[in-house]
Tab-separated table of C-alpha atoms and ligand atoms in Angstrom:
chain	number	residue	atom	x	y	z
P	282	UNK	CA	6.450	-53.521	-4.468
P	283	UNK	CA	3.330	-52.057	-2.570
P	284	UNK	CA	0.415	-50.924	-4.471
P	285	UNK	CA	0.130	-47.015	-4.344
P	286	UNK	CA	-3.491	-47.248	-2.104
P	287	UNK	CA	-1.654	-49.474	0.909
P	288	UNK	CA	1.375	-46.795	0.642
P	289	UNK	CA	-1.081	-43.845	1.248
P	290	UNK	CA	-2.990	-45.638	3.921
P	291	UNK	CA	0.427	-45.286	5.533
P	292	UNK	CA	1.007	-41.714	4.880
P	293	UNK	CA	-2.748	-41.264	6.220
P	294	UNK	CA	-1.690	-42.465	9.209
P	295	UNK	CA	1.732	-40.583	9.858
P	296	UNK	CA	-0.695	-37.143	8.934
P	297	UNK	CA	-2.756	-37.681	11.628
P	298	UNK	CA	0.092	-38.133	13.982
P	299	UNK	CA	1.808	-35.283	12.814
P	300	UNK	CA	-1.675	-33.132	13.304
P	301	UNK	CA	-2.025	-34.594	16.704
P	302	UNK	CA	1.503	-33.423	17.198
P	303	UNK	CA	0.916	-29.918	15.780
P	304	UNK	CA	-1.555	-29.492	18.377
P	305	UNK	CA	0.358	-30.571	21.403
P	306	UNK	CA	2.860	-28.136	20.344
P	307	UNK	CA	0.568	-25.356	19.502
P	308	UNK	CA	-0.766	-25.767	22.990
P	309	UNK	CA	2.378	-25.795	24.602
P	310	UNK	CA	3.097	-22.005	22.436
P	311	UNK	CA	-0.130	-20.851	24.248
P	312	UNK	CA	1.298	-22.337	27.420
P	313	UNK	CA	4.266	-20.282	26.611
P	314	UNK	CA	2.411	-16.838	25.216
P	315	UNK	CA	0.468	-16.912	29.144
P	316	UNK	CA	3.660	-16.616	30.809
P	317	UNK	CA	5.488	-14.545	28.551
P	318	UNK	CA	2.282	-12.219	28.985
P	319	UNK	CA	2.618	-12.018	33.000
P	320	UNK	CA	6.307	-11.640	32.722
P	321	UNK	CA	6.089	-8.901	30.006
P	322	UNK	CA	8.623	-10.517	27.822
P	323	UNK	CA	8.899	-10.654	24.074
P	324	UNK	CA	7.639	-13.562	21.459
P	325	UNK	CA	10.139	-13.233	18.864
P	326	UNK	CA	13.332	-15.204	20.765
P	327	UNK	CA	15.747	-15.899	17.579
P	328	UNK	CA	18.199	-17.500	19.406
P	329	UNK	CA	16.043	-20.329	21.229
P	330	UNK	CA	14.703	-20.464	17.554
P	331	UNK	CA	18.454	-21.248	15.945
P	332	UNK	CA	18.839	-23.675	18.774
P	333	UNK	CA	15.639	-25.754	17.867
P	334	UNK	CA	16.747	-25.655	14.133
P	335	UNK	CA	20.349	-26.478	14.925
P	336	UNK	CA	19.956	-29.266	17.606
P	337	UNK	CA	16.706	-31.168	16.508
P	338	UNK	CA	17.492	-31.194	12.729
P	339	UNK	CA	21.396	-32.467	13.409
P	340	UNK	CA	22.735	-35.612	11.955
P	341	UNK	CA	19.903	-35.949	9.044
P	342	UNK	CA	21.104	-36.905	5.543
P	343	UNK	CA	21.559	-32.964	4.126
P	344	UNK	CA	18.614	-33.025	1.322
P	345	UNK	CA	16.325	-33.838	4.241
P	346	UNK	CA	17.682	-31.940	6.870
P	347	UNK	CA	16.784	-29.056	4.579
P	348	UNK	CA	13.224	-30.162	3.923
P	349	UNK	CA	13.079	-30.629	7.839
P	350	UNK	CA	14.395	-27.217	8.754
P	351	UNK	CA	11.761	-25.581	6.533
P	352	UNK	CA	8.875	-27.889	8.386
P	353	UNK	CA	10.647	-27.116	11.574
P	354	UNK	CA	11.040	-23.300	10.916
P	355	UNK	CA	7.271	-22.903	9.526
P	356	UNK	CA	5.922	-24.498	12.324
P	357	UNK	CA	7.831	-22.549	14.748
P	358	UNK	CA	6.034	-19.259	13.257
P	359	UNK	CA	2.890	-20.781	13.280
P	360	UNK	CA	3.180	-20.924	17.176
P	361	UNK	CA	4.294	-17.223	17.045
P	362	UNK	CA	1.116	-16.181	15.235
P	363	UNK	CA	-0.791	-17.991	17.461
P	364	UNK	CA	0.869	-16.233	20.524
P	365	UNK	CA	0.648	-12.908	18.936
P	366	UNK	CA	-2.659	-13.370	18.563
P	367	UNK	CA	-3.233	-15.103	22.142
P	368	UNK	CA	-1.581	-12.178	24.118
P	369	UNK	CA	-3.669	-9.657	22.359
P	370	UNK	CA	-6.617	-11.190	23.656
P	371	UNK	CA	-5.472	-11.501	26.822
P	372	UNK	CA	-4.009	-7.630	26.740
P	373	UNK	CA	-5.650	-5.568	23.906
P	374	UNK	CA	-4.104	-2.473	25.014
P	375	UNK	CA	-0.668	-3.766	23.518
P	376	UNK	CA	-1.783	-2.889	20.140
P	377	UNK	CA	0.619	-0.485	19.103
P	378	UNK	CA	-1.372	1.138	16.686
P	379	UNK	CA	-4.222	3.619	18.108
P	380	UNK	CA	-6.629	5.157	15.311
P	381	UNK	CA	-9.170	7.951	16.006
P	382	UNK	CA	-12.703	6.719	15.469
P	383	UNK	CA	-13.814	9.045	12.961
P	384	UNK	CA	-12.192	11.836	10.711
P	385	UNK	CA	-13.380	15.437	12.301
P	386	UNK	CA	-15.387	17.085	9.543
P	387	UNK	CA	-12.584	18.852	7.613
P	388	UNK	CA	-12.820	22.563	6.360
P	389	UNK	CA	-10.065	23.082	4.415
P	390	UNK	CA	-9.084	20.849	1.510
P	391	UNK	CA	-6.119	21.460	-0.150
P	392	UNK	CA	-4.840	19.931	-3.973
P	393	UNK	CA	-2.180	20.522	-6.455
P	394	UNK	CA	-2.686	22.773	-9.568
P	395	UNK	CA	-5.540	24.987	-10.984
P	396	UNK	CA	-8.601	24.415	-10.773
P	397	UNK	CA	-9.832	21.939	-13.458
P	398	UNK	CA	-7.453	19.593	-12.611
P	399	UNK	CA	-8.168	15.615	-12.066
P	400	UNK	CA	-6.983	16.431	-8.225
P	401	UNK	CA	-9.769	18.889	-7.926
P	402	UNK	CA	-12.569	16.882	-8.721
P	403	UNK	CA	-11.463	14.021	-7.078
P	404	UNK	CA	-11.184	16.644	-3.612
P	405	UNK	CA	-14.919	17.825	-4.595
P	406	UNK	CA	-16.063	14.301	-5.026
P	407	UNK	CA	-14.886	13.005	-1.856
P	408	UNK	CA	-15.223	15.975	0.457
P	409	UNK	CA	-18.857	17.672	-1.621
P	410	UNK	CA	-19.513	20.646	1.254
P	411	UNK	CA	-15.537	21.942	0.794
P	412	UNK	CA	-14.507	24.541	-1.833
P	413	UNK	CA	-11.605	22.860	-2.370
P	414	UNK	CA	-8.038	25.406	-2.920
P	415	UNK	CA	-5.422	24.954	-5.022
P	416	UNK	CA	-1.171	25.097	-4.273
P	417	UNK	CA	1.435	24.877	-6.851
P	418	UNK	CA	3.332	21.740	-5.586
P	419	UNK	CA	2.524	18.314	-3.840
P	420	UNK	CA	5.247	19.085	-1.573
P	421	UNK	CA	2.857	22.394	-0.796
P	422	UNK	CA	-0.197	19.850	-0.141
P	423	UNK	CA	1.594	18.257	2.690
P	424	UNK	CA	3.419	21.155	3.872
P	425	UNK	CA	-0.137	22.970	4.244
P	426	UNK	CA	-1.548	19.363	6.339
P	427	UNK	CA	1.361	19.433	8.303
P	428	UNK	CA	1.120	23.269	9.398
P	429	UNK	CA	-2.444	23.094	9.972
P	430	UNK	CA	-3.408	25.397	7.167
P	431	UNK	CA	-5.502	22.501	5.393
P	432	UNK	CA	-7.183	19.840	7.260
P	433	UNK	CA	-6.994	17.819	3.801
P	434	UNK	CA	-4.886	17.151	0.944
P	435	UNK	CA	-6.277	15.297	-2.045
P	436	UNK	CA	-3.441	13.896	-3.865
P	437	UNK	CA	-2.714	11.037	-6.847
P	438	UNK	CA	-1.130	7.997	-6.058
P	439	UNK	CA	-1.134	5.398	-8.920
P	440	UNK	CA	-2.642	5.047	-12.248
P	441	UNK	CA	-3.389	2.166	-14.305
P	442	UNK	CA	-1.611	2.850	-16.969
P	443	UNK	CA	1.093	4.983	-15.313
P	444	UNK	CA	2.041	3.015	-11.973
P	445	UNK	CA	2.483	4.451	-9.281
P	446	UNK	CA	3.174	8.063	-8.268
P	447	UNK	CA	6.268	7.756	-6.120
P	448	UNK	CA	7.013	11.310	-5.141
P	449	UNK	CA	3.299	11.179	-3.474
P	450	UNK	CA	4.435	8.337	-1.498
P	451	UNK	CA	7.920	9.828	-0.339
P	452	UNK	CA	6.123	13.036	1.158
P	453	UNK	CA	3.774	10.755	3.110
P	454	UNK	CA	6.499	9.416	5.216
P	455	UNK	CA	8.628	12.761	5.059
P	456	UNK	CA	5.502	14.522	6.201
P	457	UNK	CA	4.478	11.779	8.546
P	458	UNK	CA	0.949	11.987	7.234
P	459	UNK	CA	-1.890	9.371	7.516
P	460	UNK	CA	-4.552	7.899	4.133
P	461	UNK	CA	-8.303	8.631	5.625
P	462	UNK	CA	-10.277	7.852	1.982
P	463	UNK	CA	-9.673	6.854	-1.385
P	464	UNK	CA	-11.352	7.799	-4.439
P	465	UNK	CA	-11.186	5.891	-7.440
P	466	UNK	CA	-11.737	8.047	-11.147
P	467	UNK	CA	-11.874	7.322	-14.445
P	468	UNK	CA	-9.333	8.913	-16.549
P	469	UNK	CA	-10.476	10.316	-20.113
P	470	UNK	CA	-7.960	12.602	-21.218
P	471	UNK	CA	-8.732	15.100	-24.251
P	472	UNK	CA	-6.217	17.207	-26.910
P	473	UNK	CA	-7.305	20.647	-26.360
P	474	UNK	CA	-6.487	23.643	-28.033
P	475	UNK	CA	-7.145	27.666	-28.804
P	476	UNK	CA	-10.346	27.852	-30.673
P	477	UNK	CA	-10.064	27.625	-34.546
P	478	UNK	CA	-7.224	25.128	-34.107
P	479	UNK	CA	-7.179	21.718	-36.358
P	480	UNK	CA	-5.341	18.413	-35.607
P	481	UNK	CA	-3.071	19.359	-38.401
P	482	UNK	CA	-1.676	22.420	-36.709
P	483	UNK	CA	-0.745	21.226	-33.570
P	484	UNK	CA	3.079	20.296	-33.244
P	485	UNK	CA	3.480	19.902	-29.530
P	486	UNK	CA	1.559	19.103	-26.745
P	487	UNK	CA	1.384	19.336	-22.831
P	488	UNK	CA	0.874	17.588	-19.716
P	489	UNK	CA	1.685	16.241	-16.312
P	490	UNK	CA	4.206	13.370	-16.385
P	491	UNK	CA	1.842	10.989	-15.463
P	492	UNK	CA	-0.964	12.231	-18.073
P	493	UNK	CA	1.920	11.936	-21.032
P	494	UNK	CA	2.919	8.531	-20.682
P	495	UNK	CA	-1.076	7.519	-20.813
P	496	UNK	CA	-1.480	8.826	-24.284
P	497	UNK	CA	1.881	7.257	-25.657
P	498	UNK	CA	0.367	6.021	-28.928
P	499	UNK	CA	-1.625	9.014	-29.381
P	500	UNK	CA	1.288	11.588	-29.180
P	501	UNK	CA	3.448	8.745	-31.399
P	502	UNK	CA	0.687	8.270	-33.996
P	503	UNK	CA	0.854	12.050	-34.610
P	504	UNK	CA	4.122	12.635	-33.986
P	505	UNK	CA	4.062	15.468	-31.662
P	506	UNK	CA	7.035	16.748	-29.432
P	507	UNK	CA	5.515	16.155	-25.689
P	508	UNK	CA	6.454	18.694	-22.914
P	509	UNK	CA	5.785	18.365	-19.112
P	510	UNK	CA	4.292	20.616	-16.795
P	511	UNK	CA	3.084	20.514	-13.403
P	512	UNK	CA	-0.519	19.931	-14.017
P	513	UNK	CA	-3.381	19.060	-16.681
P	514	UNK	CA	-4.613	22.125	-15.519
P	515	UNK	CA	-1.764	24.403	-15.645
P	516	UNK	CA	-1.262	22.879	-19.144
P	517	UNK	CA	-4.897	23.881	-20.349
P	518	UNK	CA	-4.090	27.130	-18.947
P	519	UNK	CA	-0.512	27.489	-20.819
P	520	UNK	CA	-2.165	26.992	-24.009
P	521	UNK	CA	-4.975	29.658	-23.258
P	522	UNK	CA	-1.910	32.314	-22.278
P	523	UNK	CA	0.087	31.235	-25.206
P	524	UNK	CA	-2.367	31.222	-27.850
P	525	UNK	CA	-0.669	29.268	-30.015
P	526	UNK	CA	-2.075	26.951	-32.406
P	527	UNK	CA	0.910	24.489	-32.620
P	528	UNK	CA	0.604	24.281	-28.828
P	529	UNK	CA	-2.349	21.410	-27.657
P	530	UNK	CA	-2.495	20.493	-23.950
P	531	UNK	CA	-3.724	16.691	-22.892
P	532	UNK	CA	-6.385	17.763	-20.284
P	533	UNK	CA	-9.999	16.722	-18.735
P	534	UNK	CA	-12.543	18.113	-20.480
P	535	UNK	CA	-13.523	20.098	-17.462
P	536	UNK	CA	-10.352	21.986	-18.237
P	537	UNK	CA	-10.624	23.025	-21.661
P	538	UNK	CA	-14.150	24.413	-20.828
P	539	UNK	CA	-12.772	26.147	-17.829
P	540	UNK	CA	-9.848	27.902	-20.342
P	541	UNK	CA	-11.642	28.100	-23.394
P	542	UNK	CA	-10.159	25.690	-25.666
P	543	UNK	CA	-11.423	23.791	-28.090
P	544	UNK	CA	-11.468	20.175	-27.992
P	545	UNK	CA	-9.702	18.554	-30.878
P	546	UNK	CA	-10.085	14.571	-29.681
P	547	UNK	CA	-11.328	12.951	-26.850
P	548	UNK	CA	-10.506	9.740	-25.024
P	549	UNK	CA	-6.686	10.023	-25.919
P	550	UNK	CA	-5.320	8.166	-23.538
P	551	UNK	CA	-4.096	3.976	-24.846
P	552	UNK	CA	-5.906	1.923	-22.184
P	553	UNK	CA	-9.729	2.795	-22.356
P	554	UNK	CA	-9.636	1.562	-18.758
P	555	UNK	CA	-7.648	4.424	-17.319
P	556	UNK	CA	-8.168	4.967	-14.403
P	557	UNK	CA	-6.678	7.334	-11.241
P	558	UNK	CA	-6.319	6.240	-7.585
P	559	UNK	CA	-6.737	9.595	-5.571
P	560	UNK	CA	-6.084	9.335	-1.675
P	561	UNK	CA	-7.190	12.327	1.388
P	562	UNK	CA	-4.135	13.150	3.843
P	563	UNK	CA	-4.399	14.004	6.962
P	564	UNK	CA	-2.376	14.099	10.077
P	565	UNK	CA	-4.737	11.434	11.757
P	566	UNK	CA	-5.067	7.891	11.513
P	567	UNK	CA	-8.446	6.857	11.179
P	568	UNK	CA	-10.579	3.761	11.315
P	569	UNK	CA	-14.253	4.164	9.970
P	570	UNK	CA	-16.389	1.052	10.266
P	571	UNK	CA	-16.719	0.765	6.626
P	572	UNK	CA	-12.836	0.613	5.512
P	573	UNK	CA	-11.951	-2.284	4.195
P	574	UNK	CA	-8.239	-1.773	3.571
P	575	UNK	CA	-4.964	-0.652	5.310
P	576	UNK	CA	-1.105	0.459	3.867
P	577	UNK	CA	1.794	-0.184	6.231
P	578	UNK	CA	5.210	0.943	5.309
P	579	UNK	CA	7.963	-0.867	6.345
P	580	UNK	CA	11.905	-1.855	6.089
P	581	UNK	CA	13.348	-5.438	6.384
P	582	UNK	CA	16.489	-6.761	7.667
P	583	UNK	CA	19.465	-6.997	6.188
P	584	UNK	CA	18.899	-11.384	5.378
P	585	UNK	CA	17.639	-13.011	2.567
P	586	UNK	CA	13.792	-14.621	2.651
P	587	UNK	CA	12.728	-11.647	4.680
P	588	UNK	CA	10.501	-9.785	2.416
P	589	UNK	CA	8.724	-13.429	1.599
P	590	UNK	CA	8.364	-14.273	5.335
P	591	UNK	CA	6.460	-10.805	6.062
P	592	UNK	CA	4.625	-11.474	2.888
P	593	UNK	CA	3.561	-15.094	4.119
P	594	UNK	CA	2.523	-13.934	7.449
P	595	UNK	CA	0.131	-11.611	6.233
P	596	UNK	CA	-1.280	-14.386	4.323
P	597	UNK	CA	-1.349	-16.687	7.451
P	598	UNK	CA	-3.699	-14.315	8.865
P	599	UNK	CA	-6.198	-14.862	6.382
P	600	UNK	CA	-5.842	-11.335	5.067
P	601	UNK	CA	-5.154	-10.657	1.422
P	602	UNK	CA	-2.511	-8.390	-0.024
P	603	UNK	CA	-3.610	-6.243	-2.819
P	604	UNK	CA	-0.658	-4.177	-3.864
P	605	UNK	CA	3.455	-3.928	-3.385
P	606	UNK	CA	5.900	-1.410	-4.058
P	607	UNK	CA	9.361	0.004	-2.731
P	608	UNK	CA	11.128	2.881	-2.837
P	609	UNK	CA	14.927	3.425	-2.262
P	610	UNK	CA	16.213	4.477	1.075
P	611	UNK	CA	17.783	7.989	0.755
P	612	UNK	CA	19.936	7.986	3.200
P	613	UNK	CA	20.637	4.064	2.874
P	614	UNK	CA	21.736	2.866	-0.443
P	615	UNK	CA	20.213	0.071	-2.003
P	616	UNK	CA	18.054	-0.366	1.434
P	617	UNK	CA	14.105	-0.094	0.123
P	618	UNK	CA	10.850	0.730	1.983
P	619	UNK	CA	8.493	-1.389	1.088
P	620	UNK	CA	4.487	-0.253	0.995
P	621	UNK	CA	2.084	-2.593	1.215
P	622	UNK	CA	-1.932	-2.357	0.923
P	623	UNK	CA	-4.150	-5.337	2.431
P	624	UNK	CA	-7.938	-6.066	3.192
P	625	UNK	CA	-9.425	-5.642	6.464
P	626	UNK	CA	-10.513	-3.209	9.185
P	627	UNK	CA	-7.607	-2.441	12.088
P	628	UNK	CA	-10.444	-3.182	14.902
P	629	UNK	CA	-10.337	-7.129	13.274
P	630	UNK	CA	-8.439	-9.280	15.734
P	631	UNK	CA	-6.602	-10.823	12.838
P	632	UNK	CA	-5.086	-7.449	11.144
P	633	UNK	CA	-4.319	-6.478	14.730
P	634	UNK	CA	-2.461	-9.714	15.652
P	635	UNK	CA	-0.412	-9.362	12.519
P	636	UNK	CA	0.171	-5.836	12.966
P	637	UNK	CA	1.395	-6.366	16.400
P	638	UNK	CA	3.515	-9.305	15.209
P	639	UNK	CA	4.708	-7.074	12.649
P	640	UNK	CA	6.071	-4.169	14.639
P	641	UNK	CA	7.528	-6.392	17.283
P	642	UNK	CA	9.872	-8.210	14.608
P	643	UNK	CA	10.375	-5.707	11.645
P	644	UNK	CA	13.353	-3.148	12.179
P	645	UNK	CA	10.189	-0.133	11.212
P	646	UNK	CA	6.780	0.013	10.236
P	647	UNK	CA	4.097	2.431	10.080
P	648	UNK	CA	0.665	1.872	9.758
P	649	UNK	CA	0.058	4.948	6.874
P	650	UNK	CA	-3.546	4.742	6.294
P	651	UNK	CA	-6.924	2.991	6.929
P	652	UNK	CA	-10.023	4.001	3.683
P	653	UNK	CA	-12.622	2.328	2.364
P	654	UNK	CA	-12.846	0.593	-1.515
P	655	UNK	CA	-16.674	1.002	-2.619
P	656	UNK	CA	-18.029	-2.403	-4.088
P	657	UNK	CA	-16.867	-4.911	-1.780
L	61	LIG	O1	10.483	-20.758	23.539
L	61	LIG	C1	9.862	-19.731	23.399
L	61	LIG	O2	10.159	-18.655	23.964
L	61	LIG	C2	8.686	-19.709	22.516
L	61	LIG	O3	8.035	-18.706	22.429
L	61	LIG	C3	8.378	-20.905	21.667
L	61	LIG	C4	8.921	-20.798	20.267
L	61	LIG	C5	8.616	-22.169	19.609
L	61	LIG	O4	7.533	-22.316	19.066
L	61	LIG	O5	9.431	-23.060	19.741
L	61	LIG	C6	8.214	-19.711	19.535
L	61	LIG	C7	8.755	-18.463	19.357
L	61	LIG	C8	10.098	-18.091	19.795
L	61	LIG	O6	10.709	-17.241	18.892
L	61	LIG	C9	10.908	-19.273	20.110
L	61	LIG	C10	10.368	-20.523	20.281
């Protein structure tokens, strides 16, 4: 037997030939990616790409032929990247995507509730020289950016202790609105109630949806019957107009100044990290200097693998994803759309090669939103 040093001496050597390989072929893909760029035609050719599989892996013993497929099939989209990202150099203006420079200085900013809710000071925080109004409805947010009544909406989209706030993310593609900024707050929720109120009294308490779930072992612990309503606001509010002392609402403490009440515990909620991810709509895409992150939506074929090979590619870019979700297809059962965030500015070369690879070979995607995380 050979010892284990003279073995990898040999494997040493077949490396280097494969990496002097790699490189003939990747040169032969740029080869390729100049004349598909004068001719105009597309990267993505499945068929020639089945036909390389089929033909060069045929006759191998089966456990290897599968091991060779996958070397064969990852190196094939290795020369695809590399085209994408040739042919953009060579004709930038095929970048599908085209943000606006800068977000005009808005006027109107629009948010969900009354005021004193989480969604109003996030608007005042991130746009300081609006007076920022208030609509019933998230729905009425978009509807307002849409119809040019508000230049802004300020909405939620995910919580750390909640998840994320999937009717927000529904109306963004039904409204075909774009994510400018993103604000980042710290959540400390409070039980509030009429003045004169104790702990002991209170049977029942109020909140958003979102706001509930965050104080689970709160509202367990004292064994109180929760009840949703639109808002942390609105629910301040109810408890002012009701002026009953079995009724508490979970609220900011803004709130409960703003109505009156009297706050009966503070920093309800289970996680003392609580925090809300707020994001401005608009019906531009924008690219400021400073952002740092974009969220594409998108749907995949119909095949299995295909979620991991659009995952993959974004890490072959160098780029790094830093959050996933889906949401159901209405109108196509158990189809998803899948949202994905990931670091970068769209004016990198990188994020544009993938973005261009991505909308040549997915079946839809939409770039929804370029913003900025602080502390990078
Ligand atoms: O033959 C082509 O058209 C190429 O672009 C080359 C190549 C490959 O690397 O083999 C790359 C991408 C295509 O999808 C098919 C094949």
């Amino acid at each position: 037997m050979r010892e284990l040093s003279e073995i990898r001496q040999d494997i040493n050597r077949v490396d280097s030939a494969i990496r002097e390989l790699f490189l003939l072929r990747m040169s032969l893909a740029l080869e390729v990616a100049k004349t598909k760029a004068q001719s105009d035609d597309k990267i993505y050719k499945p068929d020639r790409e089945a036909e390389i599989v089929e033909k060069r892996s045929a006759g191998m013993e089966e456990e290897l032929q599968l091991k060779y497929v996958s070397l064969l099939q990852s190196m094939i989209r290795a020369s695809r990247e590399y085209q994408y990202s040739e042919i953009l150099r060579q004709t930038p203006e095929k970048f599908p995507f085209y943000p606006a420079e800068t977000l005009a200085k808005p006027k109107t900013v629009f948010y969900q509730g009354v005021p004193g809710a989480y969604q109003e000071l996030a608007a005042r925080a991130l746009f300081p020289s609006c007076e920022p109004q208030n609509v019933p409805t998230w729905e009425q947010v978009f509807q307002s950016v849409r119809d040019g009544k508000a230049d802004i909406g300020v909405v939620p989209v995910e919580n750390t202790t909640a998840g994320t706030v999937s009717e927000v993310y529904d109306l963004l593609l039904d409204y075909d609105l774009y994510i400018n900024r993103s604000y980042i707050k710290k959540i400390s929720h409070c039980l509030a109630a009429v003045p004169g109120t104790k702990l002991e009294d209170v049977k029942r308490v109020c909140s958003h949806p979102h706001a509930l779930p965050q104080c689970h072992s709160f509202i367990s612990e004292h064994d109180l019957e929760a009840i949703e309503v639109a808002n942390t606001a609105i629910a301040a509010q109810n408890v002012q107009k009701k002026g009953d002392k079995s009724l508490a609402a979970i609220c900011s403490q803004e709130a409960a100044v703003r109505y009156g009440l009297d706050i009966l515990a503070e920093g309800i909620n289970d996680m003392q990290h609580n925090e809300t991810r707020f994001i401005a709509v608009s019906k531009t895409l924008t690219c400021q200097p400073e952002d740092n992150r974009i969220e594409i939506a998108f749907h995949i074929p119909n095949a299995s693998g295909t979620l991991i090979t659009v995952l993959d590619t974004i890490a072959h870019y160098g780029i790094d994803m830093t959050e996933i979700h889906s949401r159901p297809l209405k109108d196509s059962p158990w189809c998803y759309v899948f949202y994905v965030d990931f670091t970068g500015n769209m004016r990198d070369h990188a994020v544009q090669s993938l973005l261009y690879q991505l909308h040549e070979e997915l079946p839809y995607i939409k770039v929804i939103g370029s913003y900025c995380v602080p502390n990078e």
